[in-house]
Amino acid sequence: MQVLADRGVPLAFGELAEAMDILPVEREFFERRMFAMERDGQVVRNRRGAYLLPAKADLIRGTVQGHPEGYGFVVTDDEGADLFLGPNEMREVLHGDRVMVRVAGLDRRGRPEGKIVEVLERANTRVVGRVLVENGVTLVVPENRRISQEILLAPGVKAKKAVAGQVVVVEIVEQPTRYAQPVGKVVEVLGNYADPGMEIEIALRKHELPFEFSSAAKEQARRLPDKVRKMDWKGREDLTALPLVTIDGETARDFDDAVFCERQGRGFRLVVAIADVSHYVKVGSALDGEAYDRGNSVYFPRRVIPMLPEKLSNGLCSLNPQVERLCMVCDMAISMTGAIKQYRFYPAVMFSKARLTYNQVAAALYEQAPDAIESVGDLLPHLQNLDKLFRVLLKARAKRGAIDFETQETRMIFDDNGKIAQIVPETRNDAHRLIEECMLAANVCASEFLQKHEHPALYRIHEGPTPEKLAKLREFFAEFGLQLGGGEEPRASDYARLLEKIQGRPDLQLLQTVMLRSLRQAMYSPDNVGHFGLAYEAYTHFTSPIRRYPDLLVHRAIKAVLASEQYNPAQEAGDWEQIGLHCSMTERRADEADRDVENWLKCYYMQDRIGEEFDGSVSAVVPFGLFVALDDVFVEGLVHISDLGSDYFHFDDAHHTLVGERTGERYRLSDRVRVQLVRVNMEASKIDFRLVAGPSRATERVGKTARDKQASEPVPEVAPKPRRCAARAEATAVAAPEAVEPVAKPRKAKVASKSSAVADKKIDKKADAKPAKAKKPAKTSLAGTKKKAKTRV
């Protein structure tokens, strides 16, 4: 590349080999390397076969991001703007393909438009979709709506037989060109669209989630012992006499953490014991490779795709009661002010005295229920110590300025046929938060330990709001007479103070949601930039190695420090940055798959209720309409902009509103409305509402814009303008936040892959935990330490 840059002209292969002093015996290897560089887009060949640098030819590398309407974008590898691809350009590529493009001008909306010069890499080899027969031609319609092209099934090709309406996996045998659509053959027939569990089977394949362990990984798991052996005790401390207990949801089966607390002088001793997965999953083994590929366990309604085989996740590694288990321990001394005075990490053997549930602990500690007190027995004093420490840590959290958003979480109840019978609200109680604070303390100690010993690791980083989002947030709050402190670089404590100030306001939900969406999303990175939401200078994930690969990496790094060694991961040639990007990707991938499944289930649940009216709140405002979250059934759907009235409605991104040009009618985030269910599209997982009444606002803004003032004046009667015709954007009905926050492009720098910050769901929750009985809304956990909640940093 340097030679090409210095010469300044395209060079043929022979000229380039001569310039590089390539010997005849080396030419084959050099040619192979040049092919690889061409494949990766580092160099390109012109029509004469000469090599040149893409930048010299004004060529740009990037990844295609398709849109259901047939157009797309190229998310560039550099920091440049995305390039628009029209439907004609999209004919020869599919979503996810790597391409080389050049800027061809501006489209009619002023966006830079790209022209595909070369397809570098095809991203889709297998696609899941539904079989469609039209005029004797058999097609497969991809479930991934970003792939807008239908796949033609090649006649005469040996393949599995499928009938119209069935869900199949098709292997693409001919990629699309500018003049021909993709051609494929059926390799797997999943079944009919409405079969129980089909939504999960589709999501697994659509998002390319690994769900079957390799034979090598299964064999390694089979050879592991069923219980702790005496030889495993070597080099470990004996904690079997310590009354450690696990506290989890009723239906949880994998227990990564156990806790114990006692008074120590004027403060507390907190022992957090975490399953020692690294003892059984060796670096570079088949089990290690499988765990890395998955990145985390995925929790669907009624089904879990574990990161590790069941023998490990629910057996040998799980801290089950009344059995010996290997663990890594964080032993802490905490003062009465909540400060961690000292801590120590060490491997140990433990013996869980009981498997307790959140509801059981809450009933014993806070409700004084006789049955619950009797069930915990002699463990009650230890639980009371835990609760006292919890109160101390809560005060320290408030003093630190960590952000706590109130959210409403839900749980699906299924019938015998595997479909939703009911969606009920779920609220966390103080037992959930008690365990969360213990896990936070251990995670902070792990990050400080690795940072102090300068050992590379994956930190859980969360950066503050971008300048653009901060400016929009300040502008929005100024109209309510509110101000976010902190100047150009606000801290979490500034958010926390503002959040405290708006408590009790009738428009709390609106203001809190806008604050939440101003934040970025957390990710994994070896570059520690701190955790904004939790107000920590350093933070890692240490407490869930059974279901999160970054935690397993942290365990190995801590063990290496204790042994005065250096741990180098087997994956990505030991590149911690690439490993962090991969783990962040698998986390997002699991979120998207889970959301797809929930969307489909909710659509199935609502399809028999067409025509019914519901009360709800506007959960998102987008250029093409309003997403409304229903009060009692906890389902979201779209009121299209064409159903808002005979007016031209303009989207105001900064104020999260749609404003009528003629009438001045405003529809704003959190507005109370009444809607009627008019349509359920099972194939697209979309729910459409019609506005019946609304909006009903609790408060108005302090100031008025010029347009508002003009709208408040009497309007002379004129003939109504024709209804605005806005193209219905393809958006999943129950994924409103995705419509509001566009997917940000992945970068090698430490930036999040989405910009909705705190609002990503916790993978950390164990499967299908039952709701805890409590009498107040949950505080959103920003820690990602425990269980699967609706939000996560």
Coordinates of C-alpha atoms in Angstrom, one line a residue, residues 327-689:
C327 CA -15.9 -20.7 43.5
M328 CA -14.0 -17.5 43.2
V329 CA -14.5 -15.2 46.2
C330 CA -14.5 -11.5 46.7
D331 CA -14.2 -10.9 50.5
M332 CA -14.8 -7.3 51.4
A333 CA -14.7 -5.1 54.5
I334 CA -17.2 -2.3 54.2
S335 CA -17.6 0.7 56.5
M336 CA -20.8 2.1 57.9
T337 CA -20.6 4.8 55.2
G338 CA -20.7 2.2 52.4
A339 CA -17.0 2.5 51.5
I340 CA -15.1 -0.6 50.7
K341 CA -12.1 -0.4 53.0
Q342 CA -10.3 -3.5 51.8
Y343 CA -11.0 -6.6 49.7
R344 CA -9.4 -9.9 48.8
F345 CA -9.9 -12.3 45.9
Y346 CA -9.2 -16.0 46.3
P347 CA -10.4 -19.4 45.0
A348 CA -12.4 -21.5 47.5
V349 CA -14.7 -24.4 48.0
M350 CA -18.2 -23.5 49.3
F351 CA -21.3 -25.3 50.5
S352 CA -24.6 -23.4 49.9
K353 CA -26.8 -23.7 52.9
A354 CA -30.0 -22.8 51.1
R355 CA -31.5 -21.9 47.8
L356 CA -33.7 -18.8 48.6
T357 CA -36.0 -16.8 46.4
Y358 CA -36.5 -13.0 46.2
N359 CA -40.1 -13.3 47.4
Q360 CA -39.2 -15.6 50.2
V361 CA -36.5 -13.2 51.5
A362 CA -38.7 -10.2 51.0
A363 CA -41.5 -11.9 52.9
A364 CA -39.2 -12.8 55.8
L365 CA -37.4 -9.4 56.1
Y366 CA -40.0 -6.8 55.1
E367 CA -43.4 -8.5 55.6
Q368 CA -42.5 -10.5 58.8
A369 CA -44.5 -13.4 57.3
P370 CA -44.4 -16.3 59.8
D371 CA -44.1 -19.0 57.1
A372 CA -41.3 -17.2 55.4
I373 CA -39.4 -16.6 58.7
E374 CA -39.8 -20.3 59.5
S375 CA -38.6 -21.4 56.1
V376 CA -35.3 -19.4 56.4
G377 CA -34.8 -20.6 60.0
D378 CA -31.3 -20.0 61.4
L379 CA -30.4 -18.0 58.3
L380 CA -32.6 -15.0 59.4
P381 CA -29.8 -13.2 61.3
H382 CA -27.5 -13.4 58.3
L383 CA -30.3 -12.0 56.1
Q384 CA -30.9 -9.2 58.5
N385 CA -27.2 -8.3 58.3
L386 CA -27.4 -8.3 54.5
D387 CA -30.4 -5.9 54.7
K388 CA -28.5 -3.6 57.1
L389 CA -25.6 -3.5 54.7
F390 CA -28.0 -3.0 51.8
R391 CA -29.3 0.2 53.5
V392 CA -25.8 1.5 53.9
L393 CA -24.9 0.8 50.3
L394 CA -28.1 2.5 49.1
K395 CA -27.1 5.7 50.9
A396 CA -23.6 5.4 49.4
R397 CA -25.2 5.0 46.0
A398 CA -27.3 8.1 46.4
K399 CA -24.3 10.1 47.6
R400 CA -22.3 8.8 44.6
G401 CA -25.0 10.1 42.3
A402 CA -25.9 6.9 40.4
I403 CA -29.0 7.2 38.2
D404 CA -32.1 5.2 39.1
F405 CA -34.9 5.3 36.5
E406 CA -38.3 3.9 37.3
T407 CA -39.6 1.4 34.8
Q408 CA -42.5 -0.9 34.4
E409 CA -41.5 -4.5 33.6
T410 CA -43.8 -7.3 32.4
R411 CA -44.0 -11.0 32.4
M412 CA -45.9 -13.3 30.0
I413 CA -48.1 -16.1 31.3
F414 CA -48.6 -18.9 28.8
D415 CA -51.4 -21.4 28.2
D416 CA -51.1 -25.1 27.5
N417 CA -50.6 -24.4 23.8
G418 CA -47.5 -22.2 24.4
K419 CA -49.3 -19.0 23.5
I420 CA -49.7 -15.9 25.7
A421 CA -52.7 -16.1 28.0
Q422 CA -51.9 -12.9 29.9
I423 CA -49.3 -10.2 30.2
V424 CA -48.9 -9.0 33.8
P425 CA -46.8 -6.3 35.4
E426 CA -43.7 -7.3 37.3
T427 CA -42.1 -5.2 40.0
R428 CA -38.8 -5.8 41.8
N429 CA -38.7 -5.7 45.5
D430 CA -35.9 -4.8 47.9
A431 CA -34.6 -8.4 47.9
H432 CA -33.7 -7.9 44.2
R433 CA -31.9 -4.6 45.0
L434 CA -30.2 -6.1 48.0
I435 CA -28.5 -8.7 45.8
E436 CA -27.8 -6.2 43.1
E437 CA -25.9 -3.9 45.5
C438 CA -23.8 -6.9 46.6
M439 CA -22.9 -7.7 43.0
L440 CA -22.1 -4.1 42.3
A441 CA -19.6 -4.1 45.2
A442 CA -17.9 -7.2 43.9
N443 CA -17.8 -5.9 40.3
V444 CA -16.2 -2.7 41.4
C445 CA -13.5 -4.6 43.4
A446 CA -12.7 -6.7 40.4
S447 CA -12.2 -3.7 38.2
E448 CA -10.1 -1.9 40.8
F449 CA -8.0 -5.1 41.3
L450 CA -7.2 -5.5 37.6
Q451 CA -6.6 -1.8 37.1
K452 CA -4.2 -1.7 40.1
H453 CA -2.2 -4.6 38.8
E454 CA -2.3 -3.2 35.2
H455 CA -3.6 -6.5 33.7
P456 CA -5.7 -6.1 30.5
A457 CA -9.4 -6.9 30.9
L458 CA -12.8 -6.1 29.5
Y459 CA -14.4 -3.2 31.3
R460 CA -18.1 -2.4 31.2
I461 CA -18.0 1.2 30.0
H462 CA -20.8 3.7 29.7
E463 CA -20.0 7.1 28.3
G464 CA -22.0 10.2 29.0
P465 CA -24.4 11.9 26.4
T466 CA -23.0 13.1 23.1
P467 CA -22.9 16.9 22.7
E468 CA -25.8 16.8 20.2
K469 CA -28.0 14.8 22.5
L470 CA -27.1 17.0 25.5
A471 CA -28.0 20.1 23.5
K472 CA -31.4 18.6 22.6
L473 CA -32.0 17.5 26.2
R474 CA -31.3 21.0 27.6
E475 CA -33.5 22.7 25.0
F476 CA -36.4 20.3 25.8
F477 CA -36.1 20.8 29.6
A478 CA -35.8 24.6 29.3
E479 CA -39.4 24.7 28.0
F480 CA -40.5 23.1 31.2
G481 CA -38.5 25.6 33.3
L482 CA -36.0 22.8 34.3
Q483 CA -32.3 22.7 33.9
L484 CA -29.7 20.0 33.9
G485 CA -26.5 21.0 35.8
G486 CA -23.0 20.1 35.0
G487 CA -22.3 22.4 32.0
E488 CA -20.9 20.8 28.9
E489 CA -19.9 17.6 30.8
P490 CA -22.7 16.7 33.2
R491 CA -22.1 13.9 35.6
A492 CA -24.4 11.1 36.7
S493 CA -25.1 13.1 39.9
D494 CA -26.5 16.0 37.8
Y495 CA -28.9 13.5 36.2
A496 CA -29.8 12.1 39.6
R497 CA -30.5 15.5 41.0
L498 CA -32.8 16.5 38.1
L499 CA -34.5 13.1 38.4
E500 CA -35.1 13.7 42.1
K501 CA -36.5 17.2 41.3
I502 CA -39.1 15.9 38.9
Q503 CA -40.4 13.2 41.2
G504 CA -44.1 13.6 41.8
R505 CA -44.8 15.6 38.7
P506 CA -47.7 14.4 36.5
D507 CA -45.4 14.5 33.5
L508 CA -42.7 12.4 35.2
Q509 CA -42.9 9.6 32.6
L510 CA -42.3 12.1 29.8
L511 CA -39.3 13.8 31.4
Q512 CA -37.7 10.6 32.6
T513 CA -38.0 8.9 29.1
V514 CA -36.4 11.9 27.4
M515 CA -33.5 11.8 30.0
L516 CA -33.1 8.0 29.4
R517 CA -32.9 8.4 25.6
S518 CA -30.3 11.1 25.9
L519 CA -27.8 8.5 27.2
R520 CA -25.6 6.2 25.3
Q521 CA -25.6 2.4 25.5
A522 CA -23.0 0.5 27.6
M523 CA -20.5 -1.9 26.0
Y524 CA -17.4 -3.9 26.7
S525 CA -14.0 -2.4 26.0
P526 CA -10.4 -2.8 27.3
D527 CA -10.2 1.0 27.5
N528 CA -11.6 2.0 30.8
V529 CA -13.5 5.3 30.5
G530 CA -15.7 4.7 33.5
H531 CA -19.4 4.0 33.9
F532 CA -21.5 7.1 33.7
G533 CA -24.8 5.7 34.8
L534 CA -23.5 4.0 37.9
A535 CA -21.0 6.9 38.6
Y536 CA -18.0 4.5 38.9
E537 CA -14.6 5.4 37.6
A538 CA -14.0 1.7 36.8
Y539 CA -16.5 -1.2 36.5
T540 CA -16.4 -4.8 35.2
H541 CA -18.7 -7.8 35.0
F542 CA -17.4 -10.5 37.4
T543 CA -20.5 -12.0 38.9
S544 CA -22.2 -14.1 36.1
P545 CA -19.6 -16.3 34.4
I546 CA -22.2 -19.0 33.7
R547 CA -24.1 -16.8 31.3
R548 CA -21.7 -14.0 30.2
Y549 CA -18.4 -14.6 28.5
P550 CA -16.8 -11.2 29.7
D551 CA -17.2 -12.4 33.3
L552 CA -15.3 -15.5 32.5
L553 CA -12.5 -13.4 31.0
V554 CA -12.4 -11.3 34.2
H555 CA -12.1 -14.5 36.3
R556 CA -9.2 -15.7 34.2
A557 CA -7.5 -12.3 34.5
I558 CA -7.9 -12.2 38.3
K559 CA -6.5 -15.7 38.6
A560 CA -3.5 -14.8 36.4
V561 CA -2.8 -11.8 38.7
L562 CA -3.0 -14.0 41.8
A563 CA -0.5 -16.4 40.2
S564 CA 1.8 -13.6 39.0
E565 CA 1.1 -14.5 35.4
Q566 CA -0.3 -12.9 32.3
Y567 CA -3.6 -14.1 30.7
N568 CA -3.9 -13.9 26.9
P569 CA -7.2 -14.9 25.4
A570 CA -7.2 -17.6 22.7
Q571 CA -9.8 -15.7 20.6
E572 CA -9.0 -12.9 18.1
A573 CA -5.3 -13.5 18.5
G574 CA -5.5 -12.0 22.0
D575 CA -6.9 -8.6 20.7
W576 CA -8.9 -7.4 23.7
E577 CA -10.6 -4.6 21.7
Q578 CA -11.9 -7.1 19.1
I579 CA -13.1 -9.4 21.9
G580 CA -15.0 -6.5 23.5
L581 CA -16.7 -5.6 20.2
H582 CA -17.7 -9.3 19.7
C583 CA -19.1 -9.6 23.2
S584 CA -21.0 -6.3 22.8
M585 CA -22.4 -7.6 19.4
T586 CA -23.6 -10.9 20.9
E587 CA -25.4 -9.0 23.7
R588 CA -27.2 -6.8 21.1
R589 CA -27.9 -9.9 19.0
A590 CA -29.6 -11.6 21.9
D591 CA -31.6 -8.5 22.7
E592 CA -32.9 -8.3 19.1
A593 CA -33.8 -12.0 18.9
D594 CA -35.6 -11.8 22.3
R595 CA -37.5 -8.7 21.1
D596 CA -38.5 -10.4 17.8
V597 CA -39.9 -13.3 19.8
E598 CA -41.8 -11.1 22.2
N599 CA -43.2 -9.0 19.3
W600 CA -44.6 -12.1 17.5
L601 CA -46.1 -13.5 20.7
K602 CA -47.8 -10.2 21.5
C603 CA -49.2 -10.0 17.9
Y604 CA -50.6 -13.5 18.3
Y605 CA -52.1 -12.5 21.6
M606 CA -53.8 -9.4 20.1
Q607 CA -55.1 -10.8 16.9
D608 CA -58.4 -11.9 18.4
R609 CA -59.0 -8.4 19.9
I610 CA -59.4 -6.4 16.7
G611 CA -62.1 -3.7 17.2
E612 CA -61.5 -3.3 20.9
E613 CA -60.6 0.1 22.4
F614 CA -57.8 0.6 24.9
D615 CA -56.3 3.4 27.0
G616 CA -52.6 4.0 26.7
S617 CA -49.7 6.4 26.5
V618 CA -47.6 7.6 23.6
S619 CA -44.3 5.6 24.1
A620 CA -42.5 7.0 21.0
V621 CA -42.9 9.7 18.4
V622 CA -41.5 9.0 15.0
P623 CA -41.8 10.8 11.6
F624 CA -44.5 8.4 10.4
G625 CA -46.7 8.4 13.5
L626 CA -47.1 7.5 17.2
F627 CA -46.3 4.3 19.1
V628 CA -48.8 3.8 21.8
A629 CA -48.3 1.5 24.8
L630 CA -51.5 0.1 26.2
D631 CA -52.2 0.3 29.9
D632 CA -53.6 -3.1 30.9
V633 CA -52.2 -5.4 28.3
F634 CA -48.6 -3.9 28.0
V635 CA -48.5 -4.1 24.2
E636 CA -47.3 -1.4 21.8
G637 CA -48.7 -0.5 18.4
L638 CA -48.6 2.2 15.8
V639 CA -51.0 5.1 15.1
H640 CA -50.0 6.1 11.6
I641 CA -49.6 9.7 10.8
S642 CA -52.4 9.5 8.2
D643 CA -54.8 8.6 11.1
L644 CA -54.0 11.8 13.1
G645 CA -56.3 14.1 11.2
S646 CA -56.7 16.2 8.1
D647 CA -53.5 18.2 8.4
Y648 CA -49.8 18.2 7.6
F649 CA -48.0 16.9 10.6
H650 CA -44.3 17.8 11.1
F651 CA -41.9 15.8 13.3
D652 CA -40.0 17.7 15.9
D653 CA -37.1 15.5 17.0
A654 CA -35.9 17.8 19.7
H655 CA -39.3 18.0 21.5
H656 CA -40.5 14.5 20.6
T657 CA -43.7 15.8 19.1
L658 CA -45.7 15.7 15.9
V659 CA -47.2 19.2 15.2
G660 CA -50.1 20.0 12.9
E661 CA -49.2 22.8 10.5
R662 CA -52.7 24.2 10.2
T663 CA -54.4 23.3 13.4
G664 CA -51.4 23.4 15.7
E665 CA -52.5 20.1 17.2
R666 CA -49.6 18.5 19.1
Y667 CA -48.9 14.8 19.9
R668 CA -46.2 14.4 22.4
L669 CA -44.3 11.6 24.1
S670 CA -46.2 10.3 27.2
D671 CA -49.5 11.9 26.0
R672 CA -52.6 9.9 27.3
V673 CA -54.7 8.6 24.4
R674 CA -57.5 6.2 23.6
V675 CA -57.0 3.9 20.6
Q676 CA -58.8 1.2 18.7
L677 CA -57.1 -2.0 17.5
V678 CA -57.6 -2.1 13.7
R679 CA -55.0 -4.4 12.3
V680 CA -52.5 -7.2 13.4
N681 CA -49.9 -8.2 10.8
M682 CA -48.5 -11.5 12.0
E683 CA -46.0 -11.7 9.1
A684 CA -44.4 -8.3 9.9
S685 CA -45.1 -8.5 13.7
K686 CA -47.0 -5.1 13.5
I687 CA -49.9 -3.8 15.4
D688 CA -51.9 -0.8 14.0
F689 CA -54.2 1.4 16.1

